[in-house]
Tab-separated table of C-alpha atoms in Angstrom:
chain	number	residue	atom	x	y	z
F	482	MET	CA	56.827	127.792	120.707
F	483	ARG	CA	57.472	129.505	117.363
F	484	LYS	CA	60.715	130.920	118.754
F	485	SER	CA	61.876	127.469	119.874
F	486	LEU	CA	61.034	125.980	116.481
F	487	ALA	CA	62.944	128.750	114.756
F	488	ILE	CA	66.001	128.051	116.905
F	489	VAL	CA	65.844	124.313	116.077
F	490	LEU	CA	65.560	125.040	112.367
F	491	ALA	CA	68.467	127.459	112.544
F	492	VAL	CA	70.659	124.855	114.243
F	493	MET	CA	69.736	122.235	111.612
F	494	VAL	CA	70.551	124.600	108.784
F	495	PHE	CA	73.908	125.337	110.441
F	496	VAL	CA	74.669	121.622	110.837
F	497	PHE	CA	73.637	120.523	107.377
F	498	GLY	CA	74.790	123.677	105.610
F	499	SER	CA	73.322	124.908	102.396
F	500	ILE	CA	72.974	121.471	100.768
F	501	GLY	CA	69.307	121.184	101.794
F	502	PHE	CA	67.538	118.386	103.633
F	503	ALA	CA	66.615	116.585	100.404
F	504	ASN	CA	70.306	115.849	99.744
F	505	VAL	CA	71.107	114.390	103.166
F	506	GLN	CA	71.532	110.632	102.586
F	507	PRO	CA	71.116	108.031	105.342
F	508	VAL	CA	74.128	105.866	106.112
F	509	MET	CA	73.530	102.424	104.584
F	510	GLY	CA	75.214	99.211	105.745
F	511	VAL	CA	78.245	99.019	108.000
F	512	GLU	CA	81.270	101.220	107.565
F	513	ILE	CA	84.642	99.642	108.389
F	514	VAL	CA	87.210	101.807	110.105
F	515	THR	CA	90.621	100.143	110.258
F	516	GLU	CA	93.946	101.142	111.758
F	517	ALA	CA	95.753	99.404	108.899
F	518	THR	CA	97.628	101.605	106.447
F	519	SER	CA	96.103	99.505	103.679
F	520	ALA	CA	93.631	96.654	103.679
F	521	ILE	CA	91.411	94.562	101.447
F	522	LEU	CA	88.676	91.930	101.690
F	523	MET	CA	88.319	89.680	98.637
F	524	ASP	CA	86.049	86.828	97.625
F	525	ALA	CA	88.383	83.878	97.074
F	526	ALA	CA	86.212	82.339	94.347
F	527	SER	CA	85.615	85.325	92.073
F	528	GLY	CA	88.237	87.840	93.148
F	529	GLN	CA	85.507	90.398	93.813
F	530	VAL	CA	86.615	93.080	96.268
F	531	PHE	CA	84.181	93.730	99.131
F	532	PHE	CA	86.251	96.274	101.046
F	533	GLU	CA	89.460	98.166	100.438
F	534	LYS	CA	91.552	100.923	101.904
F	535	GLU	CA	94.589	102.156	99.956
F	536	ALA	CA	94.683	98.638	98.502
F	537	HIS	CA	97.147	99.463	95.705
F	538	LYS	CA	99.616	101.386	97.875
F	539	GLU	CA	103.162	99.992	97.586
F	540	LEU	CA	104.356	98.927	101.035
F	541	PRO	CA	106.978	96.618	102.569
F	542	PRO	CA	105.321	93.240	103.268
F	543	ALA	CA	107.821	91.786	105.769
F	544	SER	CA	107.369	88.017	106.113
F	545	VAL	CA	104.048	87.987	104.265
F	546	THR	CA	106.490	87.785	101.337
F	547	LYS	CA	106.710	84.089	102.165
F	548	ILE	CA	103.282	83.369	100.660
F	549	MET	CA	104.890	83.911	97.273
F	550	THR	CA	107.896	81.849	98.374
F	551	LEU	CA	105.579	78.977	99.295
F	552	LEU	CA	103.565	79.436	96.099
F	553	VAL	CA	106.637	79.168	93.866
F	554	ALA	CA	107.839	76.147	95.857
F	555	ALA	CA	104.417	74.463	95.640
F	556	ASP	CA	104.404	75.055	91.895
F	557	ALA	CA	107.812	73.362	91.645
F	558	VAL	CA	106.470	70.379	93.590
F	559	ALA	CA	103.304	70.176	91.473
F	560	SER	CA	105.322	70.240	88.238
F	561	GLY	CA	107.618	67.452	89.454
F	562	LYS	CA	110.699	69.681	89.464
F	563	VAL	CA	111.267	68.769	93.119
F	564	ASN	CA	109.742	66.388	95.651
F	565	LEU	CA	108.736	66.935	99.262
F	566	THR	CA	110.989	64.042	100.240
F	567	ASP	CA	114.090	65.662	98.697
F	568	LYS	CA	117.041	66.027	101.073
F	569	VAL	CA	118.078	69.682	101.325
F	570	THR	CA	121.512	70.579	102.647
F	571	ALA	CA	121.836	73.986	104.284
F	572	SER	CA	124.491	76.228	102.775
F	573	GLU	CA	126.743	78.758	104.454
F	574	ASN	CA	124.658	81.426	102.762
F	575	ALA	CA	121.435	80.133	104.293
F	576	SER	CA	122.917	79.861	107.778
F	577	LYS	CA	123.863	83.564	107.815
F	578	LEU	CA	120.302	84.868	107.743
F	579	GLY	CA	119.073	86.827	110.763
F	580	GLY	CA	115.568	87.599	111.962
F	581	SER	CA	113.139	84.741	112.482
F	582	GLN	CA	114.983	81.499	111.791
F	583	ILE	CA	115.515	77.865	112.731
F	584	TYR	CA	119.290	78.412	113.169
F	585	LEU	CA	120.441	76.232	110.296
F	586	GLU	CA	124.007	74.982	110.514
F	587	PRO	CA	126.024	74.675	107.299
F	588	GLY	CA	125.689	71.094	106.081
F	589	GLU	CA	122.577	70.397	108.175
F	590	ILE	CA	120.079	68.282	106.260
F	591	PHE	CA	116.282	68.438	106.261
F	592	THR	CA	113.633	67.252	103.835
F	593	LEU	CA	112.110	69.871	101.598
F	594	GLU	CA	108.789	69.346	103.366
F	595	GLN	CA	110.337	70.058	106.777
F	596	LEU	CA	111.844	73.303	105.521
F	597	LEU	CA	108.577	74.387	103.932
F	598	ILE	CA	106.856	73.764	107.274
F	599	ALA	CA	109.571	75.819	108.988
F	600	ILE	CA	108.824	78.670	106.575
F	601	ALA	CA	105.033	78.426	106.877
F	602	VAL	CA	104.852	77.868	110.633
F	603	GLY	CA	108.035	79.376	112.050
F	604	SER	CA	108.653	82.011	109.372
F	605	ALA	CA	112.215	80.749	108.946
F	606	ASN	CA	114.286	83.194	106.884
F	607	ASP	CA	117.175	80.738	106.660
F	608	GLY	CA	114.764	78.055	105.510
F	609	CYS	CA	113.682	80.328	102.641
F	610	VAL	CA	117.235	80.576	101.329
F	611	ALA	CA	117.825	76.827	101.678
F	612	VAL	CA	114.618	76.063	99.770
F	613	ALA	CA	115.379	78.700	97.131
F	614	GLU	CA	118.849	77.265	96.512
F	615	HIS	CA	117.488	73.731	96.299
F	616	ILE	CA	114.792	74.605	93.763
F	617	ASN	CA	116.587	77.136	91.559
F	618	GLY	CA	120.273	76.741	92.377
F	619	THR	CA	120.673	80.216	93.837
F	620	HIS	CA	118.598	82.502	95.992
F	621	GLU	CA	118.769	85.169	93.280
F	622	ALA	CA	117.375	82.828	90.610
F	623	PHE	CA	114.489	81.876	92.900
F	624	VAL	CA	113.659	85.541	93.548
F	625	GLU	CA	113.599	86.067	89.793
F	626	GLU	CA	111.069	83.230	89.624
F	627	MET	CA	108.975	85.012	92.264
F	628	ASN	CA	108.962	88.179	90.160
F	629	ASN	CA	108.090	86.193	87.041
F	630	LYS	CA	105.129	84.726	88.909
F	631	ALA	CA	104.058	88.211	89.996
F	632	GLN	CA	104.118	89.352	86.378
F	633	ALA	CA	102.176	86.295	85.240
F	634	LEU	CA	99.480	87.149	87.805
F	635	GLY	CA	99.312	90.704	86.447
F	636	LEU	CA	100.515	92.342	89.642
F	637	LYS	CA	101.342	96.002	89.047
F	638	ASN	CA	102.581	97.050	92.479
F	639	THR	CA	104.882	94.184	93.441
F	640	HIS	CA	108.601	93.535	93.228
F	641	PHE	CA	110.633	91.142	95.346
F	642	ALA	CA	114.285	91.557	96.294
F	643	ASN	CA	114.478	88.448	98.483
F	644	ALA	CA	112.472	85.352	99.401
F	645	TYR	CA	112.067	86.086	103.122
F	646	GLY	CA	110.871	89.682	103.505
F	647	LEU	CA	113.612	91.500	105.407
F	648	PRO	CA	113.792	95.189	104.391
F	649	ALA	CA	115.559	95.751	101.082
F	650	GLU	CA	115.515	98.335	98.335
F	651	GLY	CA	112.990	97.408	95.666
F	652	HIS	CA	111.094	94.998	97.912
F	653	TYR	CA	107.421	95.963	98.017
F	654	THR	CA	103.887	94.857	97.261
F	655	SER	CA	100.323	95.963	97.979
F	656	ALA	CA	97.326	94.616	99.865
F	657	TYR	CA	95.528	93.965	96.583
F	658	ASP	CA	98.492	92.134	95.055
F	659	LEU	CA	98.919	90.012	98.193
F	660	ALA	CA	95.233	89.088	97.998
F	661	VAL	CA	95.726	87.970	94.384
F	662	ILE	CA	98.808	85.941	95.397
F	663	SER	CA	96.766	84.363	98.201
F	664	LYS	CA	93.914	83.571	95.802
F	665	GLU	CA	96.396	81.839	93.489
F	666	ALA	CA	97.923	79.958	96.430
F	667	LEU	CA	94.524	78.416	97.168
F	668	ASN	CA	94.893	76.507	93.897
F	669	TYR	CA	97.739	74.586	95.558
F	670	PRO	CA	96.395	72.493	98.476
F	671	LEU	CA	99.973	72.163	99.750
F	672	VAL	CA	100.170	75.875	100.635
F	673	ARG	CA	97.021	75.835	102.739
F	674	LYS	CA	98.077	72.538	104.319
F	675	LEU	CA	101.410	74.050	105.360
F	676	THR	CA	100.069	77.383	106.597
F	677	SER	CA	97.267	75.763	108.622
F	678	ILE	CA	99.703	73.765	110.807
F	679	LYS	CA	99.500	75.204	114.318
F	680	GLU	CA	102.626	73.621	115.789
F	681	TYR	CA	105.465	71.408	114.650
F	682	ASP	CA	108.377	69.573	116.255
F	683	LEU	CA	111.660	70.023	114.421
F	684	ARG	CA	114.923	68.215	115.102
F	685	ASP	CA	113.153	65.284	116.763
F	686	GLY	CA	111.216	67.575	119.080
F	687	LYS	CA	114.219	69.609	120.215
F	688	PHE	CA	113.046	72.699	118.354
F	689	LYS	CA	109.353	73.634	118.686
F	690	LEU	CA	107.614	75.754	116.063
F	691	TRP	CA	104.412	77.654	116.817
F	692	ASN	CA	102.452	79.236	113.986
F	693	THR	CA	102.660	83.027	114.133
F	694	ASN	CA	99.116	83.339	112.700
F	695	LYS	CA	96.972	83.397	115.839
F	696	LEU	CA	93.752	83.471	113.814
F	697	LEU	CA	94.184	79.705	113.542
F	698	TRP	CA	93.277	79.569	117.244
F	699	TRP	CA	91.111	82.645	117.602
F	700	TYR	CA	88.886	82.775	114.522
F	701	PRO	CA	86.751	79.768	113.439
F	702	GLY	CA	87.337	78.730	109.845
F	703	ALA	CA	90.799	80.299	109.547
F	704	ASP	CA	93.299	78.031	107.766
F	705	GLY	CA	96.017	80.290	106.286
F	706	PHE	CA	98.246	82.207	105.479
F	707	LYS	CA	101.099	84.340	106.850
F	708	THR	CA	102.021	87.102	109.270
F	709	GLY	CA	104.791	89.655	108.955
F	710	TRP	CA	106.531	92.302	111.030
F	711	THR	CA	109.496	94.628	110.760
F	712	ASN	CA	110.010	98.148	112.089
F	713	GLU	CA	109.560	99.386	108.556
F	714	ALA	CA	106.488	97.323	107.629
F	715	LYS	CA	104.824	97.279	111.062
F	716	TYR	CA	102.320	94.421	111.561
F	717	CYS	CA	100.977	92.680	108.445
F	718	LEU	CA	98.765	89.667	107.830
F	719	ALA	CA	97.341	87.903	104.794
F	720	SER	CA	94.743	85.370	105.885
F	721	THR	CA	91.854	83.270	104.620
F	722	VAL	CA	88.714	81.955	106.307
F	723	GLU	CA	86.021	79.570	105.034
F	724	ARG	CA	82.521	79.311	106.500
F	725	ASN	CA	79.488	77.590	104.978
F	726	GLY	CA	81.044	77.490	101.537
F	727	LEU	CA	82.080	81.151	101.565
F	728	ARG	CA	85.851	81.672	101.508
F	729	LEU	CA	87.232	85.153	102.022
F	730	ILE	CA	90.750	86.570	101.835
F	731	CYS	CA	91.808	89.497	103.997
F	732	VAL	CA	95.062	91.435	103.878
F	733	VAL	CA	96.078	94.164	106.318
F	734	MET	CA	99.380	96.026	106.102
F	735	GLY	CA	101.085	98.620	108.255
F	736	VAL	CA	99.090	98.066	111.463
F	737	PRO	CA	100.892	99.937	114.269
F	738	GLN	CA	99.626	98.020	117.322
F	739	VAL	CA	101.011	94.746	118.624
F	740	ARG	CA	98.570	91.997	117.578
F	741	GLY	CA	96.582	94.701	115.828
F	742	HIS	CA	96.857	92.818	112.541
F	743	PHE	CA	94.756	90.053	114.079
F	744	ALA	CA	92.137	92.414	115.533
F	745	GLU	CA	91.823	94.382	112.290
F	746	SER	CA	91.545	91.217	110.197
F	747	MET	CA	88.828	89.759	112.433
F	748	LYS	CA	86.909	93.043	112.236
F	749	ILE	CA	87.022	92.949	108.448
F	750	PHE	CA	86.127	89.251	108.288
F	751	ASN	CA	83.168	89.880	110.618
F	752	TYR	CA	81.898	92.478	108.161
F	753	GLY	CA	82.296	90.077	105.237
F	754	PHE	CA	80.536	87.119	106.806
F	755	ALA	CA	77.723	89.333	108.129
F	756	LYS	CA	77.049	90.831	104.702
F	757	TYR	CA	77.751	88.027	102.210
F	758	GLU	CA	76.986	84.346	101.754
F	759	PHE	CA	77.750	81.574	99.274
F	760	LYS	CA	74.671	80.482	97.346
F	761	GLN	CA	75.120	76.937	96.045
F	762	PHE	CA	73.176	75.745	93.011
F	763	ALA	CA	74.760	72.306	92.542
F	764	PRO	CA	77.148	70.301	94.737
F	765	VAL	CA	80.214	68.529	93.406
F	766	ALA	CA	79.434	65.324	91.444
F	767	GLU	CA	75.828	66.379	90.804
F	768	ARG	CA	74.307	64.585	87.767
F	769	LEU	CA	73.137	67.304	85.393
F	770	GLY	CA	72.649	65.405	82.172
F	771	VAL	CA	73.324	62.395	79.994
F	772	VAL	CA	75.357	62.329	76.775
F	773	LYS	CA	74.854	59.780	73.991
F	774	VAL	CA	77.955	57.764	73.129
F	775	GLN	CA	78.842	56.692	69.601
F	776	LYS	CA	80.941	53.601	68.843
F	777	GLY	CA	81.279	52.769	72.520
F	778	MET	CA	80.792	49.706	74.702
F	779	GLU	CA	77.976	51.678	76.346
F	780	ASP	CA	75.354	53.944	74.789
F	781	GLU	CA	75.492	56.863	77.208
F	782	VAL	CA	77.493	58.491	79.975
F	783	ASN	CA	76.457	60.667	82.919
F	784	ALA	CA	77.652	64.271	83.101
F	785	LEU	CA	78.642	65.326	86.624
F	786	THR	CA	79.668	68.695	88.041
F	787	GLU	CA	83.443	68.838	88.470
F	788	LYS	CA	83.177	71.302	91.364
F	789	PRO	CA	80.348	72.865	93.366
F	790	LEU	CA	78.474	75.508	91.382
F	791	GLY	CA	77.609	78.667	93.234
F	792	ALA	CA	78.342	82.320	93.725
F	793	THR	CA	78.961	84.748	96.530
F	794	VAL	CA	76.008	87.091	96.934
F	795	GLU	CA	75.008	89.857	99.262
F	796	LYS	CA	72.544	88.475	101.803
F	797	GLY	CA	68.975	89.178	100.695
F	798	ASN	CA	70.134	90.040	97.185
F	799	ASP	CA	70.134	86.663	95.433
F	800	LYS	CA	67.411	87.397	92.857
F	801	ASN	CA	67.760	87.168	89.086
F	802	LEU	CA	70.168	84.212	89.294
F	803	TRP	CA	69.652	81.417	86.769
F	804	VAL	CA	71.506	78.388	85.450
F	805	GLU	CA	72.216	77.270	81.885
F	806	THR	CA	73.508	73.789	81.032
F	807	LYS	CA	75.538	73.271	77.861
F	808	LEU	CA	76.213	69.643	76.901
F	809	ASN	CA	77.589	67.948	73.822
F	810	PRO	CA	74.575	65.905	72.597
F	811	ILE	CA	76.729	63.084	71.205
F	812	ILE	CA	80.328	62.085	71.852
F	813	SER	CA	82.447	59.332	70.320
F	814	ALA	CA	84.239	56.663	72.344
F	815	PRO	CA	86.712	56.147	73.860
F	816	ILE	CA	85.843	58.359	76.824
F	817	GLN	CA	88.056	58.966	79.849
F	818	LYS	CA	86.670	59.346	83.353
F	819	GLY	CA	86.669	63.067	84.111
F	820	GLN	CA	86.624	64.030	80.427
F	821	LYS	CA	84.854	67.337	79.789
F	822	LEU	CA	81.397	66.886	78.269
F	823	GLY	CA	80.116	70.428	78.636
F	824	GLU	CA	79.630	73.091	81.273
F	825	VAL	CA	77.018	74.676	83.449
F	826	LEU	CA	76.920	78.445	83.805
F	827	LEU	CA	75.455	80.595	86.552
F	828	TYR	CA	74.091	83.985	85.494
F	829	ARG	CA	72.862	87.080	87.249
F	830	ASN	CA	70.597	88.658	84.654
F	831	ASP	CA	72.794	88.351	81.540
F	832	GLN	CA	76.198	88.338	83.284
F	833	VAL	CA	78.057	85.075	83.967
F	834	GLN	CA	78.868	84.812	87.674
F	835	ALA	CA	80.451	81.348	87.725
F	836	SER	CA	80.913	78.246	85.581
F	837	VAL	CA	81.757	74.611	86.250
F	838	ASN	CA	82.780	71.835	83.876
F	839	LEU	CA	80.522	68.831	83.398
F	840	ILE	CA	82.610	65.663	83.235
F	841	ALA	CA	82.153	61.968	82.467
F	842	ASP	CA	81.409	59.871	85.540
F	843	HIS	CA	83.226	56.776	84.213
F	844	PRO	CA	85.379	55.603	81.274
F	845	ILE	CA	83.874	53.949	78.201
F	846	ASP	CA	86.010	51.935	75.804
F	847	LYS	CA	85.557	52.047	72.060
F	848	ALA	CA	83.572	49.095	70.780
F	849	GLY	CA	85.054	46.696	68.215
F	850	LEU	CA	83.561	46.291	64.763
F	851	VAL	CA	81.521	43.214	65.733
F	852	ASP	CA	80.095	44.962	68.797
F	853	GLN	CA	79.218	48.030	66.734
F	854	MET	CA	77.402	45.892	64.138
F	855	ALA	CA	75.494	44.052	66.895
F	856	ARG	CA	74.400	47.368	68.409
F	857	THR	CA	73.283	48.633	65.010
F	858	LEU	CA	71.196	45.503	64.400
F	859	LYS	CA	69.695	45.748	67.859
F	860	GLY	CA	68.735	49.344	67.190
F	861	VAL	CA	67.119	48.468	63.857
F	862	PHE	CA	65.446	45.166	64.630
F	863	GLY	CA	65.128	45.357	68.392
F	864	TYR	CA	67.160	42.242	69.259
């Protein structure tokens, strides 16, 4: 018996080495093993990173480039520089593009919206050039705008050489930077609307587009963004999924297997939704206070939450969260509907986790002199 015990102890010492049993730590949680060269899982609300592998490695992004193309285009639409109904005429330059395309003919005309759908759904390289030329005059000027946007977002491992993602010198980004671009794109409902379209009929149904992002069919809650593939980049995917108020962003790059970018993304999303949840403390339009109004046709106005207030937390670890409401006690008329009256902040211990504006629920006009005098008399004498 003693001999057997001695043998067991000897084997354990051999296995664990000289570090001693006291230093052997149990494996906690779930470890993700991914075939992607680089990958990241990010909370869309806060930008917190939940998982990463070589996330800052500079790699070719292939057609995932087009998220930035769509972002710059959506920004141009939001600013009024262009309209979705604009007629866009395809140039000779646009019609020469190879790879994934909608086979634009020189002089062929589409609306800007149709071409953006062709980019988002069909990954149309030629559509990228046509859109770029329409918005900025030349493809080169549009690419410069893409790089300016990357700088504005603070991206340190990104540079674009074209708007479509075909291999080119000086064309690279990282999983982290793509996640930041995707997070920014969520501020433009148009981008998610475009990238969530599963199929689209172009040229009066003569040319069918099917979205290359199969997560839209395979993974509940998926509603964006973009796939990519070249021999150089291998299989890439930047995607987003929302479930029960929790929105996550996943980017995988350099996956060697066919359809592996979908499998790896689903694996990473599964980890995220199993481990984290969105804890809501106030829904949108929740009444969280009343502000007194001076010189107005009414004496007070309700303060409503502009957006839902909440934070992403690890399941079972939602303690020490508390809310502070900051409101202007008195405000002078006139007041616009939606005008900021204060804010509500969500803390974990002493650290702010999230904040939401408190806004006026309706407009209040400024009272005239007679009305103000009548209100003063009513306040003094009670009539």
